[in-house]
Coordinates of N, CA, C and O in Angstrom, one line a residue:
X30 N -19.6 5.0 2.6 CA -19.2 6.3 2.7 C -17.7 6.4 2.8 O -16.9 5.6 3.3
X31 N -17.2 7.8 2.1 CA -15.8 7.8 2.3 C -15.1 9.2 2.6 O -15.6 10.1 2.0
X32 N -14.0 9.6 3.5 CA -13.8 10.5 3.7 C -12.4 11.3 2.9 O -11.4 11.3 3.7
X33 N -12.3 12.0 1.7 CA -11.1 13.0 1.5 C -11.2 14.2 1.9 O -12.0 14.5 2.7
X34 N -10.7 14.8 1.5 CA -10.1 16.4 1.5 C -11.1 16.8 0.0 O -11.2 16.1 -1.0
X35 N -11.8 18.3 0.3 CA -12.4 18.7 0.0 C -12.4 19.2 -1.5 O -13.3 19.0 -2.3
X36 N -11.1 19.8 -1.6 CA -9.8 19.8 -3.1 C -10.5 18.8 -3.7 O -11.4 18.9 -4.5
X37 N -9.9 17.2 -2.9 CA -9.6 16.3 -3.9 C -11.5 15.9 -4.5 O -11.6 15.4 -5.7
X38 N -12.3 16.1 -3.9 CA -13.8 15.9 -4.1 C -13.9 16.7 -5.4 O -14.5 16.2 -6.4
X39 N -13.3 17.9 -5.4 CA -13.9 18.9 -6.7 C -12.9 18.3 -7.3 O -13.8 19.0 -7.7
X40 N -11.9 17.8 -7.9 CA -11.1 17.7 -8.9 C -11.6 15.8 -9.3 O -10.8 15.2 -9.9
X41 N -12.5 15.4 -9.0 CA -12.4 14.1 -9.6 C -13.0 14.0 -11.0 O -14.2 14.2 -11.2
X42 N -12.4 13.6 -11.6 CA -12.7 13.9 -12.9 C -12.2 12.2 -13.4 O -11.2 11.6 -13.1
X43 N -13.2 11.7 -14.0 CA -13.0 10.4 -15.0 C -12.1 10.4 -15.8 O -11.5 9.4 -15.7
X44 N -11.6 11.3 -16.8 CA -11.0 11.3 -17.6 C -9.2 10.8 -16.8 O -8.8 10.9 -15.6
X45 N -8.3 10.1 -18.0 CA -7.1 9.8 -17.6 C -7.2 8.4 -16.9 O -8.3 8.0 -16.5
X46 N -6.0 7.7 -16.7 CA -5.7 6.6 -16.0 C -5.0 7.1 -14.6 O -4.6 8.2 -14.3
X47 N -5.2 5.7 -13.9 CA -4.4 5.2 -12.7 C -3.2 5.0 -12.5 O -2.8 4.5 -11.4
X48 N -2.3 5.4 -13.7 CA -1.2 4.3 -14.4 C -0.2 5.0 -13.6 O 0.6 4.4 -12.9
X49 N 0.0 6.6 -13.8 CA 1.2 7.2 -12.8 C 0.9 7.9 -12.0 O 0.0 7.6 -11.2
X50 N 1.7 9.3 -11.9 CA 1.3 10.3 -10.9 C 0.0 10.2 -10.5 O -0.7 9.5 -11.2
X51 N -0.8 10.8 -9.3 CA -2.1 11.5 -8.8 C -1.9 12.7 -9.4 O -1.0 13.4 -8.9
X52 N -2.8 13.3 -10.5 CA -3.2 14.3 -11.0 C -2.6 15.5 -9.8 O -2.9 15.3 -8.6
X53 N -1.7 16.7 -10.4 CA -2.1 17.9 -9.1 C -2.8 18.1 -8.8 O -3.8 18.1 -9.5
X54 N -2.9 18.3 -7.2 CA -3.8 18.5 -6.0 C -4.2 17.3 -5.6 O -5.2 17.3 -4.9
X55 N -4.0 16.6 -5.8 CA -4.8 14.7 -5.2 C -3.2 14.7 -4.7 O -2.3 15.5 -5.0
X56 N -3.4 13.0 -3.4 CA -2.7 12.8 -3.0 C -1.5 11.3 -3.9 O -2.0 10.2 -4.3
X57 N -0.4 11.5 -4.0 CA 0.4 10.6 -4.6 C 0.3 9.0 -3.6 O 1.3 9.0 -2.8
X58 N -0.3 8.3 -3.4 CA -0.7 6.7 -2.6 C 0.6 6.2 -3.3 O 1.2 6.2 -4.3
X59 N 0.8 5.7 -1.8 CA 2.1 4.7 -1.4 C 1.1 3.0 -1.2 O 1.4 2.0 -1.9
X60 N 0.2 3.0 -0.3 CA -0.3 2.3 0.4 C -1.2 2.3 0.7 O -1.7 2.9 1.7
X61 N -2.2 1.1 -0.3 CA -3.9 0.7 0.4 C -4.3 0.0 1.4 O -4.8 -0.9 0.7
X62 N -4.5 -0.2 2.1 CA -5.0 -1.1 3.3 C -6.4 -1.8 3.5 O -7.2 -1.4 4.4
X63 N -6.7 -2.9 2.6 CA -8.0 -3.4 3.2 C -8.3 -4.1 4.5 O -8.1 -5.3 4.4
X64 N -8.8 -3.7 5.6 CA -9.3 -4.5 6.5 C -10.7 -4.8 6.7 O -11.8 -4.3 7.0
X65 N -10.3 -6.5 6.0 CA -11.7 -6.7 6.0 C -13.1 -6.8 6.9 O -14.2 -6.5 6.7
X66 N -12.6 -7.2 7.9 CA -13.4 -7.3 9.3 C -14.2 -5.9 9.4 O -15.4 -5.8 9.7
X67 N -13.3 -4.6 9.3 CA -13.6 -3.3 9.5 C -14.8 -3.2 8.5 O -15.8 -2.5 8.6
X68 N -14.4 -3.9 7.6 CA -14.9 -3.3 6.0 C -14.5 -1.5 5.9 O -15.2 -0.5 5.9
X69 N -13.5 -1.6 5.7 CA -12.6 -0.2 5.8 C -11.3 -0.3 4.3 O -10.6 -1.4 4.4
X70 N -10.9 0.4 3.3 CA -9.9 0.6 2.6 C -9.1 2.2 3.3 O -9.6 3.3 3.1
X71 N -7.8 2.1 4.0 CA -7.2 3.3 4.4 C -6.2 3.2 3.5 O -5.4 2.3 3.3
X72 N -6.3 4.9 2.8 CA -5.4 5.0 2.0 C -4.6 5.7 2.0 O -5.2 6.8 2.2
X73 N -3.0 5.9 2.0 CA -1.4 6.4 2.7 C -1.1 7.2 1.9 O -1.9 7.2 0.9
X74 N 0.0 8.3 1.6 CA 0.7 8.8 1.6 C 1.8 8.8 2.2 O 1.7 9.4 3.2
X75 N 3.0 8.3 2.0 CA 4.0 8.7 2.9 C 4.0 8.3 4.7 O 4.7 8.5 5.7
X76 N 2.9 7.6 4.6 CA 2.9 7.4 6.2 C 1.3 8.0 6.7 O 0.7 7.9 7.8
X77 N 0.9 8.7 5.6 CA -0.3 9.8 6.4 C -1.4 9.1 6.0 O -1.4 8.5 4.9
X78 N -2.1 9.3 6.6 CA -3.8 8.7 6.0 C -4.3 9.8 4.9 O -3.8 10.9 5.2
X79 N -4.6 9.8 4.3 CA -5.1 10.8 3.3 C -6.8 10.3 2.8 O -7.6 11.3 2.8
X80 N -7.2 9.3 2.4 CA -8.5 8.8 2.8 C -9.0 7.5 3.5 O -8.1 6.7 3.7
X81 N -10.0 7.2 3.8 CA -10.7 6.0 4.1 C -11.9 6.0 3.8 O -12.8 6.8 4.2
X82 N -12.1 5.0 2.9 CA -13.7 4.3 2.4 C -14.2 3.6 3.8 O -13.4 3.4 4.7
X83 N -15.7 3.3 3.9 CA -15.8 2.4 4.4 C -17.3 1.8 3.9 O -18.1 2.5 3.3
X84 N -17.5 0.5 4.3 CA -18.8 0.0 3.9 C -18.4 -0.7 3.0 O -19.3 -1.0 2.1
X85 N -16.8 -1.3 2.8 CA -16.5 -2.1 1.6 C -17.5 -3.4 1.4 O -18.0 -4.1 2.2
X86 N -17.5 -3.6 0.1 CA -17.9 -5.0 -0.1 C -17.2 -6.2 -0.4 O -16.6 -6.0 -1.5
X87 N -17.1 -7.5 0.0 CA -15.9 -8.8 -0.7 C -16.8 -9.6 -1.1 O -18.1 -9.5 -1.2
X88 N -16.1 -10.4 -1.1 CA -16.7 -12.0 -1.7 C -17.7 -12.6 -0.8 O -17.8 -12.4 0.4
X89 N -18.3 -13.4 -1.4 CA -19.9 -14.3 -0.8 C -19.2 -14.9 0.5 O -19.8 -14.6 1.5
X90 N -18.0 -15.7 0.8 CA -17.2 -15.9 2.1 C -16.2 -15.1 1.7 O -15.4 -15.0 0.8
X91 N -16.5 -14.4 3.2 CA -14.9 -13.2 3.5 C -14.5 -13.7 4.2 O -13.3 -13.6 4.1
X92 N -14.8 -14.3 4.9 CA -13.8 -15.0 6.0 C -12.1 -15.6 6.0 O -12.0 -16.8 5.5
X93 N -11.4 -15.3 6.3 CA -10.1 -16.3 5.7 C -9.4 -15.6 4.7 O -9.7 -14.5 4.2
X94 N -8.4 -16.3 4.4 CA -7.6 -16.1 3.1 C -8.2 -17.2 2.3 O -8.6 -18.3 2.6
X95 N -8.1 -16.5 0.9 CA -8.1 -16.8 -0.5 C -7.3 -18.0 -0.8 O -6.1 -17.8 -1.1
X96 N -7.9 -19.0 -0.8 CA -6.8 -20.2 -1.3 C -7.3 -21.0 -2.7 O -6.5 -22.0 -3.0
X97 N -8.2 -20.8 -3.5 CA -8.7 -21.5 -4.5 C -10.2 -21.0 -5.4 O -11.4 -21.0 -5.0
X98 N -9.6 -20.6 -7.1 CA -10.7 -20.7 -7.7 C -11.9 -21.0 -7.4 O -12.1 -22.2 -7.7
X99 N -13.0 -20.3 -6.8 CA -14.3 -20.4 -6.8 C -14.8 -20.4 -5.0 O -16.0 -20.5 -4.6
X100 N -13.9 -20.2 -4.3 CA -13.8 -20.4 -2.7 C -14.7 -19.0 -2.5 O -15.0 -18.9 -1.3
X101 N -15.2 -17.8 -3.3 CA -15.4 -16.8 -3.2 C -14.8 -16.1 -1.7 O -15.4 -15.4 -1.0
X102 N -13.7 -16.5 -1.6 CA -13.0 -15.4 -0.8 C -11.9 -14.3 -1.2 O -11.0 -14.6 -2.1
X103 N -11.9 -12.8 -0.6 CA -11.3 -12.1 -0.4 C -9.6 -12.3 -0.2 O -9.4 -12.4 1.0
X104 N -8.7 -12.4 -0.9 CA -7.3 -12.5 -0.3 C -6.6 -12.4 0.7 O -7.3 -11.5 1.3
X105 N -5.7 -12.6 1.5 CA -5.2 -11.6 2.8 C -3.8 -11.7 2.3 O -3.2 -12.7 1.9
X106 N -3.3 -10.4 2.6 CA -1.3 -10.6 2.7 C -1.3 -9.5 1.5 O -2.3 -9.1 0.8
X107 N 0.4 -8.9 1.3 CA 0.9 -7.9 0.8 C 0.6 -8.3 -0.9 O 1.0 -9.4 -1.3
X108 N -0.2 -7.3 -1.9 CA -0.3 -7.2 -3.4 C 0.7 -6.1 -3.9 O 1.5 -5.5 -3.2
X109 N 0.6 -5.9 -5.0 CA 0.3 -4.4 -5.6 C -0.7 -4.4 -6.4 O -1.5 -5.3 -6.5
X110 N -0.9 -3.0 -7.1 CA -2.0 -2.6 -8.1 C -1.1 -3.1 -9.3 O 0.0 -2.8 -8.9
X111 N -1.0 -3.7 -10.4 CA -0.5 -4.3 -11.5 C -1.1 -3.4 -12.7 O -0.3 -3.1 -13.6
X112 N -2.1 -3.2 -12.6 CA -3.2 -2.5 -14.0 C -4.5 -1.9 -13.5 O -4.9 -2.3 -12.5
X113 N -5.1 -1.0 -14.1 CA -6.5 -0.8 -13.8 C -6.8 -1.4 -15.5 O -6.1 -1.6 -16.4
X114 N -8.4 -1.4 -15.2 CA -8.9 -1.3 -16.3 C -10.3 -0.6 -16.5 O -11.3 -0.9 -15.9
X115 N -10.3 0.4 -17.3 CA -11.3 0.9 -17.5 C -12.4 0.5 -18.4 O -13.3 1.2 -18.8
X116 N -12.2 -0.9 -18.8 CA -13.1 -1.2 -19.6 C -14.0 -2.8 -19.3 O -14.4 -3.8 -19.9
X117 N -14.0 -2.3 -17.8 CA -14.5 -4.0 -17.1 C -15.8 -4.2 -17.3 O -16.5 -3.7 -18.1
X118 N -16.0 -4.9 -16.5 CA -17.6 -4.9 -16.5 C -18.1 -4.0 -15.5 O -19.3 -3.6 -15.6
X119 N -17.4 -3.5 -14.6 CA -17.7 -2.7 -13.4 C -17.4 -1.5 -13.7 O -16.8 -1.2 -14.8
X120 N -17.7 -0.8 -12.9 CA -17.4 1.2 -13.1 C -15.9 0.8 -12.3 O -15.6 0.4 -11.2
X121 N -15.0 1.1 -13.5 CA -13.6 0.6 -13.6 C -13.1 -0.6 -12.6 O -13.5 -1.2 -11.7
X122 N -12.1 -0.5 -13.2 CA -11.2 -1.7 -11.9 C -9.6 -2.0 -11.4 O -8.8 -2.4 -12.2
X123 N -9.2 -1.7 -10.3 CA -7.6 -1.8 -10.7 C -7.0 -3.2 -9.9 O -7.3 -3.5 -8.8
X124 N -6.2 -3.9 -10.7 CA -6.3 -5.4 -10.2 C -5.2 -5.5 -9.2 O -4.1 -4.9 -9.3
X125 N -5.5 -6.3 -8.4 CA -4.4 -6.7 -7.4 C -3.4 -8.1 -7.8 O -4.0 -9.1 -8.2
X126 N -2.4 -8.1 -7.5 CA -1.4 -9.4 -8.0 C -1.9 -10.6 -7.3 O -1.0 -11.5 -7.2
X127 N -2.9 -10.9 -6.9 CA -3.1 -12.0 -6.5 C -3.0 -13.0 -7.7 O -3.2 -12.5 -8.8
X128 N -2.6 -14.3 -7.6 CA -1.8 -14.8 -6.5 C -0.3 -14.9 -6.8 O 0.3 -15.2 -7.9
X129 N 0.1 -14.3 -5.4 CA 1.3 -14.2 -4.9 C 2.1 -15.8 -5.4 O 1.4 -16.7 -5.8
X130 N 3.8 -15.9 -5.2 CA 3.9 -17.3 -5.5 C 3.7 -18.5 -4.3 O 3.8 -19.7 -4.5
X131 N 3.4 -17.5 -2.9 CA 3.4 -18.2 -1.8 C 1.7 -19.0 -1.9 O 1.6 -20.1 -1.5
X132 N 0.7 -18.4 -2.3 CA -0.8 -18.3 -3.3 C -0.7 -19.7 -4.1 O -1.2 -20.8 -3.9
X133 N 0.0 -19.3 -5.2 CA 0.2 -20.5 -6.3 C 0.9 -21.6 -5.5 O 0.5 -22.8 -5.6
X134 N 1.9 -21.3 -4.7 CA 2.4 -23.0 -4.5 C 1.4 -23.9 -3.4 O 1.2 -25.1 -3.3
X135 N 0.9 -22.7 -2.7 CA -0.2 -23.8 -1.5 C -1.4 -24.6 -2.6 O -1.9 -25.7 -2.5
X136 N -1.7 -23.6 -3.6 CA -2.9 -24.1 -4.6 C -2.2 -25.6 -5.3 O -2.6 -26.7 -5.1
X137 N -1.1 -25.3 -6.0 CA -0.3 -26.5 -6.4 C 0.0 -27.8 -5.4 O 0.0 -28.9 -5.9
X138 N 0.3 -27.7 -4.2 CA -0.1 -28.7 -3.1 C -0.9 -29.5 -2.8 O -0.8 -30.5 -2.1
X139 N -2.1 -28.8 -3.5 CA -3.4 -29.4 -3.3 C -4.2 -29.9 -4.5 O -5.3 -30.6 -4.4
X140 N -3.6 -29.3 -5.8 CA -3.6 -29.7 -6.9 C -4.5 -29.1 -7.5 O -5.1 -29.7 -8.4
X141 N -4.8 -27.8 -7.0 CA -6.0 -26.6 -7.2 C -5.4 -25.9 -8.1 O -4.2 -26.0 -8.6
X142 N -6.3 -24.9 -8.4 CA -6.1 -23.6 -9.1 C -6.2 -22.9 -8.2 O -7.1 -23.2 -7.4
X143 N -5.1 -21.4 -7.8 CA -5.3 -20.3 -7.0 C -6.8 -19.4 -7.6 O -7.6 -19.1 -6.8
X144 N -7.0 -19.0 -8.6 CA -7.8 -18.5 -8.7 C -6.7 -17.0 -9.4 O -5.4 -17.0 -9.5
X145 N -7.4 -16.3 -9.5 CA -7.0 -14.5 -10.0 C -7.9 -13.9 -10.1 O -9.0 -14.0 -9.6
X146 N -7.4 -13.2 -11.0 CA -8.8 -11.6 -11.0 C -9.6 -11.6 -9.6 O -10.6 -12.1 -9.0
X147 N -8.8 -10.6 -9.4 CA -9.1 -9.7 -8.4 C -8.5 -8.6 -8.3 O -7.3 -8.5 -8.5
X148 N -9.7 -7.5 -8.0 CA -9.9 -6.2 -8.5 C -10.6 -5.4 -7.0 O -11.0 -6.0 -6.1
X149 N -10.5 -4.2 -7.3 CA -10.7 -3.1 -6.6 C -11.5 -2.7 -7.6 O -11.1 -2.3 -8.7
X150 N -13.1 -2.7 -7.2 CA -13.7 -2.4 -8.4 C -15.4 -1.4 -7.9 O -15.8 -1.6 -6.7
X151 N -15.9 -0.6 -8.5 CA -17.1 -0.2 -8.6 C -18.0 -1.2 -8.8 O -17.8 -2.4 -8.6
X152 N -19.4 -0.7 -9.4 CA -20.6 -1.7 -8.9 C -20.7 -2.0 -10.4 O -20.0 -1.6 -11.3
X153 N -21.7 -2.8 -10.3 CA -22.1 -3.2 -11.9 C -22.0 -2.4 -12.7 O -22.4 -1.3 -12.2
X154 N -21.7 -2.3 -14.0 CA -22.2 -1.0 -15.2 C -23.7 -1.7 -15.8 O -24.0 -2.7 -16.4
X155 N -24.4 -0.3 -15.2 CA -26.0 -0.1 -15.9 C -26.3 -0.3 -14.5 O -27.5 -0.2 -14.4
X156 N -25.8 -0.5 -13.3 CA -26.2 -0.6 -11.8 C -26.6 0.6 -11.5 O -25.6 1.2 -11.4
X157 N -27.9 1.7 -11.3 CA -28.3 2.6 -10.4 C -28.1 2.7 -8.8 O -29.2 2.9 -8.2
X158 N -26.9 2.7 -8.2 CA -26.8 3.1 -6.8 C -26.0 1.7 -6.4 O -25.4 1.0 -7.2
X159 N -26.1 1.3 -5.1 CA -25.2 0.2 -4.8 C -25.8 -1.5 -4.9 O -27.0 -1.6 -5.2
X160 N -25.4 -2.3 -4.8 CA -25.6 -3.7 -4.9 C -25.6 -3.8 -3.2 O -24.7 -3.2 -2.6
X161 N -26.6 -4.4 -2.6 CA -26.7 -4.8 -1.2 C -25.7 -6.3 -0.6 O -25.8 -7.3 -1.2
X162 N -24.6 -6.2 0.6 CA -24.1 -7.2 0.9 C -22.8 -7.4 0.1 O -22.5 -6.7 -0.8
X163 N -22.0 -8.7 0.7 CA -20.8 -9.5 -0.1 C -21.8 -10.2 -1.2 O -22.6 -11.0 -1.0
X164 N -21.5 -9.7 -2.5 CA -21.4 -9.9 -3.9 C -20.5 -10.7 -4.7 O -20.7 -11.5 -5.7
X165 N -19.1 -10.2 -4.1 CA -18.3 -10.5 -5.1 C -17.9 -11.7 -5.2 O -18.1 -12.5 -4.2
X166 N -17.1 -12.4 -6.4 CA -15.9 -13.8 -6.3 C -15.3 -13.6 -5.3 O -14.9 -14.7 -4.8
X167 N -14.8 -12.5 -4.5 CA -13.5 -12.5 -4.3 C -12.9 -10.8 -3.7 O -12.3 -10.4 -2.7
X168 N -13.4 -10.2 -4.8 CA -13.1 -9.0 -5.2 C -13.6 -8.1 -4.0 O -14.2 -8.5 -3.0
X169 N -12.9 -6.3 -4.1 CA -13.5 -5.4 -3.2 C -14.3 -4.5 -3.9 O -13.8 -3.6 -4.5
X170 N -15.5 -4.6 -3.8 CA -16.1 -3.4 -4.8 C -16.4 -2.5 -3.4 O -16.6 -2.8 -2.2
X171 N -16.3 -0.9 -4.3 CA -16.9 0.2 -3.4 C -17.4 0.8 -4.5 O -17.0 0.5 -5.6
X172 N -18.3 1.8 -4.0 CA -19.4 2.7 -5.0 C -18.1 3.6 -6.4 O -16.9 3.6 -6.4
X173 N -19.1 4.1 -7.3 CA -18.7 4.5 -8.0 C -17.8 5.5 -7.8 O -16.6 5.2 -8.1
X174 N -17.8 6.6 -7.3 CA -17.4 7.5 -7.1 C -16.3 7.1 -6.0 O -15.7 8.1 -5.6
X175 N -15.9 5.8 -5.2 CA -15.2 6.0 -4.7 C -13.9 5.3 -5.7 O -12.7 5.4 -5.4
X176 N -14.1 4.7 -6.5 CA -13.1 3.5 -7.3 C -12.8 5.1 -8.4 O -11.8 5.0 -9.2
X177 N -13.2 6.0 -8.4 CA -13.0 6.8 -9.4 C -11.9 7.8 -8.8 O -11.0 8.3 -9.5
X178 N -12.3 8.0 -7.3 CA -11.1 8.5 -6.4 C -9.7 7.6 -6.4 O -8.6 8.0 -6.6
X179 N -10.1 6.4 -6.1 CA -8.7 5.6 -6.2 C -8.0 5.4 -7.2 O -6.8 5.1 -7.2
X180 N -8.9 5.5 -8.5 CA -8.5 5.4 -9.6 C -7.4 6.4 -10.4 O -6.5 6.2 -11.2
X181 N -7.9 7.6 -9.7 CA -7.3 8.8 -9.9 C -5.5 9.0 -8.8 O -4.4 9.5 -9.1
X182 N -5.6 8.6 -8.0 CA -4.7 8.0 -6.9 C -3.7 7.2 -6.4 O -2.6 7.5 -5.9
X183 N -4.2 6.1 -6.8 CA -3.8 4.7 -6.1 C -3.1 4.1 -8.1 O -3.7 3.2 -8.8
X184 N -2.1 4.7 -8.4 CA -0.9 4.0 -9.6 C -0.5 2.7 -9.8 O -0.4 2.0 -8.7
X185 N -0.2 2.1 -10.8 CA 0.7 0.9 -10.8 C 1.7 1.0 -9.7 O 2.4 2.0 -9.6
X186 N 1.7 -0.3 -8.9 CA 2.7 -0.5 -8.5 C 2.5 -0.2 -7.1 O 3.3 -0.6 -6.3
X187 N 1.4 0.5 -6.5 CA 1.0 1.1 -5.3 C 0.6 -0.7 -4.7 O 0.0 -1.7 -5.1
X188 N 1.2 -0.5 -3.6 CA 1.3 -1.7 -2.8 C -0.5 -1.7 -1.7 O -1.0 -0.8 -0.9
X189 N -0.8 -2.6 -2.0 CA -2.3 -3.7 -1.3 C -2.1 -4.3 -0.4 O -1.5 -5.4 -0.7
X190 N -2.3 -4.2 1.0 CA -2.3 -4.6 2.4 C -3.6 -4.9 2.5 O -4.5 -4.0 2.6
X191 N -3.8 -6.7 2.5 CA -4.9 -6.9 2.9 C -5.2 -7.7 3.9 O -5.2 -8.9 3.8
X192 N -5.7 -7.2 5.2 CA -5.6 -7.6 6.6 C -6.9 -8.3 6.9 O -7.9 -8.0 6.3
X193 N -7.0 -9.3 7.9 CA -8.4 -10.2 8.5 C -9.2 -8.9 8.8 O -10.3 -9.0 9.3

């Protein structure tokens, strides 16, 4: 479940990208916040809360930070949004910069791959309603209608706080 402003509920509309502005009447996102423990995404303006998801889904192990291709963990530490893509396998997706260079050199230490793709994403496409549990590689999926909120919102370049 997720909570906005009532406006922004009637104006969501699929059509258009993530790429700049929040459409008028939605709020212009500075700042996502995943806390995973919470299973909570709070999303900023300026300082202000303006929504919060909750009931997020991550990776098969959430525990921890993300250190290696196939570890199916969730990342922790500062991203941005880089791209959405509306043409994923999921009801859209907007990816986060994982991995950072601090990411790639621990992976290079150990003579791993960091891993990537990782996305803020909806549920399967042809999925009727939600997928039960941590699902993902890695990733945060929330329901459709809520990645369609963010999608509308949350721009290139909108900075990803992702906390234990």
């Amino acid at each position: 479940m997720f909570r906005i402003g009532l406006a922004s509920l009637l104006v969501l509309v699929f059509a258009g990208t993530a790429r700049g502005e929040a459409p008028a009447g939605l709020p212009d996102v500075d700042l996502v916040r995943i806390h995973k423990t919470a299973r909570t995404i709070t999303v900023y303006e300026q300082g202000k809360v303006v929504g919060t998801i909750t009931g997020i889904q991550l990776g098969d192990d959430p525990s921890g930070h993300k250190r290696f291709r196939g570890d199916e963990r969730t990342p922790e530490g500062r991203y941005v949004i880089d791209y959405g893509n509306p043409d994923s396998a999921y009801h859209l997706s907007l990816h986060i910069s994982y991995p950072g260079a601090a990411d790639r050199a621990f992976a290079a230490r150990a003579g791993r791959d960091p891993g990537g793709a990782i996305f803020i994403h909806g549920q399967p496409n042809g999925l009727a309603g939600r997928m039960a549990g941590d699902w993902t590689d890695g990733c945060i999926a929330v329901s459709n209608a809520e990645i369609e909120w963010l999608w509308q919102v949350a721009g290139d370049g909108t900075v990803v706080e992702i906390v234990p």
